[in-house]
PDB file of C-alpha atoms in Angstrom:
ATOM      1  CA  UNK A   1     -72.888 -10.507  22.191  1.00  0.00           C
ATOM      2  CA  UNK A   2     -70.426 -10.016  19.268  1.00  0.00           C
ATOM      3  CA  UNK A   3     -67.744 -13.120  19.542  1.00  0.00           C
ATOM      4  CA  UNK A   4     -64.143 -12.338  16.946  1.00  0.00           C
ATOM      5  CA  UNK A   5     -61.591 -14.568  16.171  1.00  0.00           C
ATOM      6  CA  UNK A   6     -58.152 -13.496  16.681  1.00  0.00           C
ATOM      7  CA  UNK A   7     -55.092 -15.509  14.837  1.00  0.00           C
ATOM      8  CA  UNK A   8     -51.740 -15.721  16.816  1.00  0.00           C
ATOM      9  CA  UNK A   9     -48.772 -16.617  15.344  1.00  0.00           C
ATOM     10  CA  UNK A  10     -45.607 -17.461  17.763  1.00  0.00           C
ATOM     11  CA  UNK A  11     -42.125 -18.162  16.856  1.00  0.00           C
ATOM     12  CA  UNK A  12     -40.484 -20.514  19.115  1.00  0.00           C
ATOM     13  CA  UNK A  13     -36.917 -21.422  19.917  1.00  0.00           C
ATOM     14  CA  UNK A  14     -37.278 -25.140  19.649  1.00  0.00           C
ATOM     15  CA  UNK A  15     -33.711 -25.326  22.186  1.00  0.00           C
ATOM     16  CA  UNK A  16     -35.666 -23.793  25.368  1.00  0.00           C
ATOM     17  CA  UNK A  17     -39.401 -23.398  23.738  1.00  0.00           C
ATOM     18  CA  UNK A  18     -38.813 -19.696  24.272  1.00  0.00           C
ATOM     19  CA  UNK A  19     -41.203 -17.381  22.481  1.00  0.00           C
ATOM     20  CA  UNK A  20     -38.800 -15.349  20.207  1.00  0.00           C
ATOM     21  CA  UNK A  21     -41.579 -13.211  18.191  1.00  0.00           C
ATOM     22  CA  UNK A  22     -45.421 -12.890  18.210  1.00  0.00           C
ATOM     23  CA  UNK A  23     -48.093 -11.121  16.190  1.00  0.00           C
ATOM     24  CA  UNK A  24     -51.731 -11.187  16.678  1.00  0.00           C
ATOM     25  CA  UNK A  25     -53.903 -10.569  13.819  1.00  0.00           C
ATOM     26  CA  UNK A  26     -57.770 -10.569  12.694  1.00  0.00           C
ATOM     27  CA  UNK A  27     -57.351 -12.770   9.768  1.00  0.00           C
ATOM     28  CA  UNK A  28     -54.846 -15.242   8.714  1.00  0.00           C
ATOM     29  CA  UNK A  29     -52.527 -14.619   5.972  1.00  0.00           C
ATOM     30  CA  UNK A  30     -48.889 -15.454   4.800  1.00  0.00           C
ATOM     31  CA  UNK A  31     -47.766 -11.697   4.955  1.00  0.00           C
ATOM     32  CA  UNK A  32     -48.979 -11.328   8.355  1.00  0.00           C
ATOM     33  CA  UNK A  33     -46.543 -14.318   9.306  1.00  0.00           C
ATOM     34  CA  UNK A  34     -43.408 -13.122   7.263  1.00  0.00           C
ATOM     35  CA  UNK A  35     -44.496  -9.350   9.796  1.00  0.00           C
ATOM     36  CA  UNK A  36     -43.762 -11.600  12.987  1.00  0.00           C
ATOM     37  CA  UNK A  37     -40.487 -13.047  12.056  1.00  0.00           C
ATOM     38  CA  UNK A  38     -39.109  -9.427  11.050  1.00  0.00           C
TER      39      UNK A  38
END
């Protein structure tokens, strides 16, 4: 059995804690969060 990681990164309205924007990515990395607020 082959376990990944997988790296989420949410935007939340801090108001209502809605979820505005997500992306879900293999790796971490800054340019992967500056992709989910766009």
């Amino acid at each position: 059995m082959i376990i990944k990681k997988l790296y989420l990164d949410p935007f939340m309205d801090m108001c209502n804690r809605e979820i505005l924007s997500y992306r879900i990515f293999q790796y971490p990395s800054a340019d992967n969060i500056m992709r989910a607020l766009n």
